[in-house]
Amino acid sequence: MGRAVQRRFLGLTAAAAALTMTAVLAGCGGSGGSGDVTLKLVAADYDVAGGENSKKYWADLTAAFEKQHPGIEVDVQIESWSDVDRKVAEMVKAGKAPDVAQIGAYADYAAAGKLYSADQLLSIPVQSNFLGPLADAGEMKLVQYGLPFVASTRLLFYNKELFAEAGVDGADLKTWADLKSAAEKLKDKTDAKYPFALPLGPEEAQAETMMWLLSGGDGYVDPVGKYSIDSQENIDTFQWLKDNLVDEKLTGPVAPGELNRKDAFTAFTRGEVGMLNGHPSLMQAAGKAGVEFGMVALPGKEGKPKSSMGVADWIMGFKQNGHRKEVGAFLDFVFSDENVLRFAGDNDLLPVTVSASEAMEQNAAHKELQPFLKELPSSVLPPVGKTSWAKVSESIKTTIGKAVQPGGNPASVLGRIGREAEVAEQAE
């Protein structure tokens, strides 16, 4: 069997064992007889509205961990998402790396030899319990350094009231032709400002782009991991978007290259958007605004795509302070089902392990997240294991909108991004 499939199989068989090995896991890290140790943890704040959930989560978790491991203390520093990656980079550059960082990317640190690998830190049941696509995305040169902390997938959201006015059933959205037909009816029969919102602005264009590339049958990389951004399938995908949605004025008053995801989501909560691709947090925002919505998988060119887009945030252990055993014990504790499920549930996100995913799937309290959860095992993540990805992603953010603008040429724009990607890849 393939490596990813094999890992999922191992995860399934090991999940039950992981649930019964709390005592073993608690003892596998220890303090190594080196006396009391204080671990430094820097973590991202997921409370976008300024709440205290992230702080309370880590305070409760570290208190429980320290009770089980009297020789280890954990000093927690919470930083906003706009600052956390930069703060950790500054700490590393100053020679004061944290022991553990929960941030957005791991590849540069792994390439510089600053991280412990997963097998140096985690017990076998914990490491084998990660969902296959997430574990694969945490690898650099076939070695896992990035430990997935939390995940999400994307679905097509639609406004049920607008769909009823247009005489469209969301369940009928299976192909791109269905999507175009629905957008045309929304434009003709409703006051929707954005029949289909297409945010290709610089905020997160790389994610919107990847969703469309996957639905068109390709993606950012080929089967051996080389960039394939300007493949014929990808060019055809953006040509379809330009010809059938943008040029037909079905994407609203703001040019896709100038529309950011946040603004598109806000317009959806105002009832101005018929359809758009969204992540789980949009459910809560739309619900609070009183927008009745439905969700389906993003239609593909000829039907449901083989893969959907997945996204993960990462946690990692730094070598600098030499606390491998203590960091390992802490991370084994972090990935217990109780902790994984609590954080994911509190933040409308998805668990990263097989056993926690199965538990969420069986829990009616998480019913709204289950459609996203269903997409995760077959999802494809951006090529975050490439040190070139940050540069390529930035190129996509700032350039891809030009592919669908009036007079734009998708083949030319994707070709330019593809050439830049090849240069960046060769420099890895």
Coordinates of C-alpha atoms in Angstrom, one line a residue:
M1 CA 0.0 0.0 0.0
G2 CA 1.1 3.7 -0.5
R3 CA 2.9 5.5 2.2
A4 CA 0.0 7.9 3.0
V5 CA -2.5 5.0 2.9
Q6 CA -0.3 2.9 5.1
R7 CA 0.0 5.8 7.6
R8 CA -3.8 6.1 7.8
F9 CA -4.0 2.3 8.4
L10 CA -1.5 2.5 11.1
G11 CA -3.3 5.5 12.6
L12 CA -6.6 3.5 12.6
T13 CA -5.0 0.5 14.3
A14 CA -3.1 2.6 16.8
A15 CA -5.9 5.0 17.7
A16 CA -7.5 2.6 20.2
A17 CA -4.2 1.9 21.8
A18 CA -3.4 5.6 22.1
L19 CA -6.6 6.1 24.1
T20 CA -5.5 3.5 26.7
M21 CA -1.8 4.5 27.0
T22 CA -2.1 7.8 29.0
A23 CA 0.1 6.5 31.8
V24 CA 2.7 5.3 29.3
L25 CA 2.7 8.5 27.4
A26 CA 2.9 10.5 30.5
G27 CA 6.1 8.7 31.5
C28 CA 7.8 8.6 28.1
G29 CA 9.1 12.2 28.3
G30 CA 10.0 12.7 31.9
S31 CA 12.7 15.2 32.8
G32 CA 15.4 12.7 32.0
G33 CA 16.9 13.0 35.5
S34 CA 18.1 16.5 34.6
G35 CA 16.1 18.3 37.4
D36 CA 13.3 20.8 36.9
V37 CA 12.9 22.1 33.4
T38 CA 10.8 25.1 32.2
L39 CA 9.6 24.8 28.6
K40 CA 8.9 28.0 26.6
L41 CA 5.7 27.8 24.4
V42 CA 4.7 30.4 22.0
A43 CA 1.2 29.9 20.5
A44 CA -1.2 31.8 18.2
D45 CA -4.3 33.5 19.5
Y46 CA -7.4 32.1 17.7
D47 CA -9.8 34.5 19.3
V48 CA -10.3 36.9 16.4
A49 CA -12.9 38.9 18.4
G50 CA -10.5 39.4 21.4
G51 CA -11.8 36.6 23.6
E52 CA -10.0 34.5 26.1
N53 CA -10.5 31.0 24.7
S54 CA -6.9 30.4 23.5
K55 CA -5.4 31.7 26.8
K56 CA -7.8 29.5 28.9
Y57 CA -7.1 26.5 26.7
W58 CA -3.4 26.6 27.2
A59 CA -3.7 27.6 30.9
D60 CA -5.9 24.6 31.6
L61 CA -3.8 22.2 29.4
T62 CA -0.4 23.2 31.0
A63 CA -1.8 23.0 34.5
A64 CA -3.0 19.5 33.9
F65 CA 0.3 18.6 32.2
E66 CA 2.4 20.0 35.1
K67 CA 0.3 18.1 37.6
Q68 CA 1.3 14.8 35.8
H69 CA 4.9 15.9 35.3
P70 CA 6.1 17.6 38.5
G71 CA 9.6 18.1 37.1
I72 CA 8.4 20.2 34.1
E73 CA 6.8 23.6 34.0
V74 CA 5.5 25.4 30.8
D75 CA 5.7 29.1 30.3
V76 CA 3.1 30.1 27.7
Q77 CA 3.2 33.2 25.5
I78 CA 0.2 33.9 23.4
E79 CA 0.6 36.2 20.3
S80 CA -1.9 37.4 17.7
W81 CA -1.9 35.7 14.3
S82 CA -0.6 38.9 12.8
D83 CA 2.5 38.8 15.0
V84 CA 3.2 35.2 16.1
D85 CA 5.3 34.1 13.1
R86 CA 7.3 37.2 13.2
K87 CA 7.8 37.0 17.0
V88 CA 9.1 33.4 16.8
A89 CA 11.4 34.3 13.8
E90 CA 12.9 37.1 15.9
M91 CA 13.4 34.8 18.9
V92 CA 15.1 32.2 16.8
K93 CA 17.3 34.9 15.1
A94 CA 18.3 36.2 18.5
G95 CA 19.4 32.7 19.7
K96 CA 16.4 32.5 22.0
A97 CA 14.2 29.9 20.3
P98 CA 11.2 28.7 22.2
D99 CA 11.0 25.0 23.0
V100 CA 7.6 24.7 21.3
A101 CA 6.0 27.0 18.8
Q102 CA 2.4 26.8 17.5
I103 CA 2.5 28.9 14.3
G104 CA 1.7 29.0 10.6
A105 CA 4.8 27.4 9.0
Y106 CA 7.6 25.1 9.8
A107 CA 9.6 24.5 6.6
D108 CA 12.3 27.2 7.0
Y109 CA 13.1 26.0 10.5
A110 CA 13.2 22.4 9.4
A111 CA 15.5 23.2 6.4
A112 CA 17.9 25.1 8.8
G113 CA 18.1 22.0 11.1
K114 CA 16.5 23.7 14.0
L115 CA 13.6 21.3 14.6
Y116 CA 13.3 17.9 16.2
S117 CA 11.7 15.4 13.8
A118 CA 8.4 13.9 14.9
D119 CA 9.9 10.5 15.6
Q120 CA 12.4 12.1 18.0
L121 CA 9.6 13.6 20.0
L122 CA 6.4 11.6 19.8
S123 CA 5.5 8.1 21.0
I124 CA 4.6 5.7 18.2
P125 CA 0.8 5.6 18.9
V126 CA 0.6 9.4 18.8
Q127 CA 2.7 9.9 15.7
S128 CA 0.8 7.2 13.8
N129 CA -2.6 8.7 14.8
F130 CA -2.3 11.8 12.6
L131 CA -4.5 11.9 9.5
G132 CA -2.5 10.9 6.5
P133 CA -2.8 14.1 4.4
L134 CA -1.8 16.2 7.3
A135 CA 1.2 14.1 8.3
D136 CA 2.3 14.1 4.7
A137 CA 2.1 17.9 4.6
G138 CA 4.3 18.0 7.7
E139 CA 7.1 16.3 5.9
M140 CA 10.3 17.7 4.3
K141 CA 12.3 15.2 2.3
L142 CA 10.2 12.4 3.7
V143 CA 10.9 13.3 7.3
Q144 CA 8.1 14.8 9.4
Y145 CA 9.0 18.0 11.3
G146 CA 5.7 19.9 11.2
L147 CA 3.1 18.4 13.6
P148 CA -0.5 19.4 12.5
F149 CA -2.2 21.2 15.3
V150 CA -5.6 22.0 13.9
A151 CA -7.1 21.7 10.4
S152 CA -9.9 22.9 8.2
T153 CA -11.4 22.2 4.8
R154 CA -13.5 24.3 2.5
L155 CA -17.1 24.0 1.3
L156 CA -19.3 26.0 -1.1
F157 CA -21.6 28.1 1.0
Y158 CA -24.9 29.4 -0.5
N159 CA -27.6 31.7 0.8
K160 CA -30.8 29.7 1.1
E161 CA -33.1 32.7 0.8
L162 CA -31.6 33.9 -2.4
F163 CA -31.5 30.4 -3.8
A164 CA -35.2 30.0 -3.1
E165 CA -35.9 33.3 -4.9
A166 CA -33.9 32.2 -7.8
G167 CA -35.5 28.8 -7.9
V168 CA -32.2 26.9 -7.4
D169 CA -31.6 23.9 -5.1
G170 CA -28.2 23.8 -3.6
A171 CA -28.1 20.1 -3.7
D172 CA -28.1 20.3 -7.5
L173 CA -24.7 22.0 -7.6
K174 CA -22.5 19.1 -8.9
T175 CA -20.6 20.6 -11.9
W176 CA -19.2 23.9 -13.0
A177 CA -22.1 24.2 -15.5
D178 CA -24.5 23.9 -12.5
L179 CA -22.7 26.6 -10.7
K180 CA -22.8 28.9 -13.7
S181 CA -26.5 28.3 -14.2
A182 CA -27.2 29.0 -10.6
A183 CA -25.2 32.3 -10.7
E184 CA -27.1 33.4 -13.8
K185 CA -30.5 32.8 -12.1
L186 CA -29.3 34.6 -9.0
K187 CA -28.3 37.6 -11.2
D188 CA -31.5 37.7 -13.1
K189 CA -34.0 36.9 -10.3
T190 CA -32.6 38.3 -7.1
D191 CA -30.9 41.4 -5.8
A192 CA -27.7 39.5 -4.9
K193 CA -24.7 41.9 -5.5
Y194 CA -22.4 38.9 -5.9
P195 CA -24.1 35.9 -7.5
F196 CA -20.7 34.2 -7.0
A197 CA -18.1 35.9 -4.9
L198 CA -14.6 35.1 -6.2
P199 CA -12.0 36.6 -3.8
L200 CA -8.7 36.6 -5.7
G201 CA -7.4 39.6 -3.8
P202 CA -4.0 39.5 -2.0
E203 CA -5.4 38.5 1.4
E204 CA -5.8 34.8 0.6
A205 CA -5.8 34.3 -3.2
Q206 CA -3.5 31.3 -2.9
A207 CA -6.3 29.4 -1.1
E208 CA -9.1 30.4 -3.5
T209 CA -6.8 29.5 -6.4
M210 CA -6.0 26.1 -5.1
M211 CA -9.6 25.2 -4.5
W212 CA -10.3 25.9 -8.2
L213 CA -7.2 24.2 -9.5
L214 CA -8.2 21.0 -7.5
S215 CA -11.8 21.2 -8.8
G216 CA -10.3 21.4 -12.3
G217 CA -8.3 18.2 -11.9
D218 CA -4.8 19.4 -11.0
G219 CA -3.3 21.6 -8.3
Y220 CA 0.0 23.3 -7.4
V221 CA 2.3 20.3 -7.7
D222 CA 2.5 17.2 -9.8
P223 CA 2.6 13.6 -8.3
V224 CA 6.3 13.8 -7.6
G225 CA 6.0 17.1 -5.8
K226 CA 7.3 19.5 -8.5
Y227 CA 5.3 22.7 -9.2
S228 CA 2.8 22.4 -12.0
I229 CA 1.1 25.8 -11.7
D230 CA 1.0 26.4 -15.4
S231 CA -0.2 23.0 -16.5
Q232 CA -2.8 22.8 -19.2
E233 CA -5.5 21.7 -16.7
N234 CA -4.8 24.8 -14.5
I235 CA -4.8 27.1 -17.5
D236 CA -8.2 25.6 -18.6
T237 CA -9.6 26.2 -15.1
F238 CA -8.8 29.9 -15.1
Q239 CA -9.9 30.3 -18.7
W240 CA -13.3 28.8 -17.6
L241 CA -13.5 31.2 -14.7
K242 CA -12.8 34.2 -16.8
D243 CA -15.1 33.2 -19.7
N244 CA -18.0 31.9 -17.7
L245 CA -18.1 33.8 -14.4
V246 CA -16.1 37.0 -14.6
D247 CA -16.7 38.1 -18.2
E248 CA -20.4 37.2 -17.7
K249 CA -20.5 39.7 -14.8
L250 CA -21.5 37.0 -12.3
T251 CA -18.8 37.8 -9.7
G252 CA -20.1 41.1 -8.4
P253 CA -19.2 44.8 -8.5
V254 CA -15.6 44.4 -7.2
A255 CA -13.0 42.9 -9.5
P256 CA -11.9 39.4 -8.2
G257 CA -8.3 40.6 -8.1
E258 CA -9.4 43.4 -5.7
L259 CA -11.8 41.3 -3.5
N260 CA -10.3 39.9 -0.3
R261 CA -11.7 36.9 1.5
K262 CA -12.6 38.9 4.6
D263 CA -14.7 41.4 2.5
A264 CA -16.4 38.5 0.6
F265 CA -17.3 36.8 3.9
T266 CA -18.6 40.1 5.3
A267 CA -20.8 40.6 2.2
F268 CA -22.1 37.0 2.7
T269 CA -23.2 37.9 6.3
R270 CA -25.0 40.9 4.9
G271 CA -27.0 38.7 2.6
E272 CA -25.3 40.1 -0.6
V273 CA -23.7 36.9 -1.8
G274 CA -25.4 34.0 -3.5
M275 CA -22.4 31.6 -3.3
L276 CA -18.8 31.5 -2.2
N277 CA -16.2 29.1 -1.0
G278 CA -15.8 29.3 2.8
H279 CA -14.2 27.7 5.8
P280 CA -15.9 26.6 9.1
S281 CA -15.7 30.0 10.9
L282 CA -18.1 31.5 8.3
M283 CA -20.9 29.3 9.8
Q284 CA -20.8 31.2 13.1
A285 CA -20.5 34.6 11.5
A286 CA -23.4 33.9 9.1
G287 CA -25.5 32.4 11.9
K288 CA -25.0 35.4 14.1
A289 CA -26.1 37.7 11.2
G290 CA -29.3 35.7 10.7
V291 CA -28.3 34.4 7.2
E292 CA -29.7 31.0 6.5
F293 CA -27.1 29.1 4.6
G294 CA -26.4 25.7 3.1
M295 CA -23.1 24.0 2.3
V296 CA -22.0 21.5 -0.4
A297 CA -18.7 20.3 -1.8
L298 CA -17.2 22.6 -4.4
P299 CA -18.5 21.4 -7.8
G300 CA -15.9 20.1 -10.2
K301 CA -15.5 20.4 -13.9
E302 CA -17.6 17.3 -14.6
G303 CA -18.6 16.3 -11.1
K304 CA -17.3 16.1 -7.6
P305 CA -13.5 16.6 -7.6
K306 CA -11.3 13.8 -6.4
S307 CA -9.8 16.1 -3.8
S308 CA -10.7 19.2 -1.8
M309 CA -8.3 21.7 -0.2
G310 CA -7.2 21.2 3.3
V311 CA -5.4 23.7 5.6
A312 CA -3.4 23.1 8.7
D313 CA -1.6 25.1 11.4
W314 CA 1.5 23.6 12.9
I315 CA 3.2 23.0 16.2
M316 CA 6.9 22.1 16.4
G317 CA 9.8 21.4 18.8
F318 CA 13.0 23.4 18.6
K319 CA 16.3 21.8 19.3
Q320 CA 18.2 24.8 20.8
N321 CA 17.5 24.3 24.5
G322 CA 18.1 20.5 24.3
H323 CA 14.8 19.6 26.0
R324 CA 13.9 16.8 23.6
K325 CA 12.3 14.4 26.2
E326 CA 10.4 17.1 28.0
V327 CA 9.1 18.6 24.7
G328 CA 8.1 15.1 23.6
A329 CA 6.2 14.4 26.8
F330 CA 4.4 17.7 26.4
L331 CA 3.4 17.2 22.8
D332 CA 2.2 13.6 23.5
F333 CA -0.1 15.3 26.1
V334 CA -1.2 18.0 23.6
F335 CA -2.4 15.3 21.2
S336 CA -4.6 13.5 23.6
D337 CA -8.2 13.2 22.2
E338 CA -9.5 15.4 25.0
N339 CA -7.2 18.3 24.2
V340 CA -7.4 17.9 20.4
L341 CA -11.2 17.8 20.5
R342 CA -11.6 20.7 22.9
F343 CA -9.5 23.1 20.9
A344 CA -11.1 22.1 17.5
G345 CA -14.6 22.3 18.9
D346 CA -14.1 25.7 20.7
N347 CA -12.8 27.2 17.4
D348 CA -15.0 25.6 14.8
L349 CA -12.0 23.8 13.4
L350 CA -11.2 20.1 12.7
P351 CA -9.1 17.7 14.8
V352 CA -5.9 16.4 13.2
T353 CA -5.9 12.8 14.5
V354 CA -7.8 9.7 13.5
S355 CA -9.2 8.9 16.9
A356 CA -10.3 12.5 17.6
S357 CA -11.9 12.8 14.1
E358 CA -13.9 9.6 14.7
A359 CA -15.0 10.9 18.1
M360 CA -16.2 14.2 16.5
E361 CA -18.0 12.4 13.7
Q362 CA -20.0 10.4 16.3
N363 CA -20.8 13.5 18.5
A364 CA -24.1 15.2 17.6
A365 CA -22.8 18.4 19.3
H366 CA -20.4 18.8 16.3
K367 CA -23.0 18.2 13.6
E368 CA -22.3 21.4 11.7
L369 CA -18.6 20.6 11.4
Q370 CA -19.2 17.1 10.1
P371 CA -19.5 18.1 6.4
F372 CA -16.0 19.7 6.6
L373 CA -14.7 16.7 8.5
K374 CA -15.9 14.4 5.7
E375 CA -13.7 16.2 3.2
L376 CA -10.5 16.1 5.3
P377 CA -9.2 12.5 4.7
S378 CA -9.1 13.0 1.0
S379 CA -7.9 16.6 1.1
V380 CA -4.8 18.1 -0.4
L381 CA -2.8 20.7 1.4
P382 CA -0.7 23.5 -0.1
P383 CA 3.0 22.4 -0.6
V384 CA 4.0 23.8 2.8
G385 CA 7.0 21.4 3.1
K386 CA 8.7 23.5 0.4
T387 CA 10.9 26.4 1.6
S388 CA 10.0 28.0 -1.7
W389 CA 6.3 28.0 -1.0
A390 CA 6.2 31.3 0.9
K391 CA 7.7 33.1 -2.1
V392 CA 5.4 31.2 -4.6
S393 CA 2.4 31.8 -2.4
E394 CA 3.1 35.6 -2.3
S395 CA 3.5 35.6 -6.1
I396 CA 0.1 34.0 -6.5
K397 CA -1.5 36.4 -4.0
T398 CA -0.3 39.5 -5.9
T399 CA -0.6 38.2 -9.5
I400 CA -3.4 35.7 -10.0
G401 CA -6.2 38.2 -10.1
K402 CA -4.8 39.5 -13.4
A403 CA -5.6 36.2 -15.1
V404 CA -9.3 37.0 -15.0
Q405 CA -9.4 40.7 -15.4
P406 CA -10.6 42.3 -18.7
G407 CA -8.1 41.5 -21.4
G408 CA -6.3 39.1 -19.1
N409 CA -4.6 36.0 -20.4
P410 CA -4.7 33.0 -18.0
A411 CA -2.0 31.2 -19.8
S412 CA 0.4 34.1 -19.6
V413 CA -0.3 34.9 -15.9
L414 CA 0.0 31.2 -14.8
G415 CA 3.1 30.8 -17.0
R416 CA 4.8 33.8 -15.3
I417 CA 3.9 32.4 -11.8
G418 CA 5.1 28.9 -12.9
R419 CA 8.5 30.2 -14.1
E420 CA 9.0 32.0 -10.8
A421 CA 8.0 28.9 -8.9
E422 CA 10.6 26.8 -10.9
V423 CA 13.4 29.3 -10.1
A424 CA 12.4 29.3 -6.4
E425 CA 12.2 25.5 -6.3
Q426 CA 15.7 25.2 -7.8
A427 CA 17.1 27.5 -5.1
E428 CA 15.7 25.2 -2.3

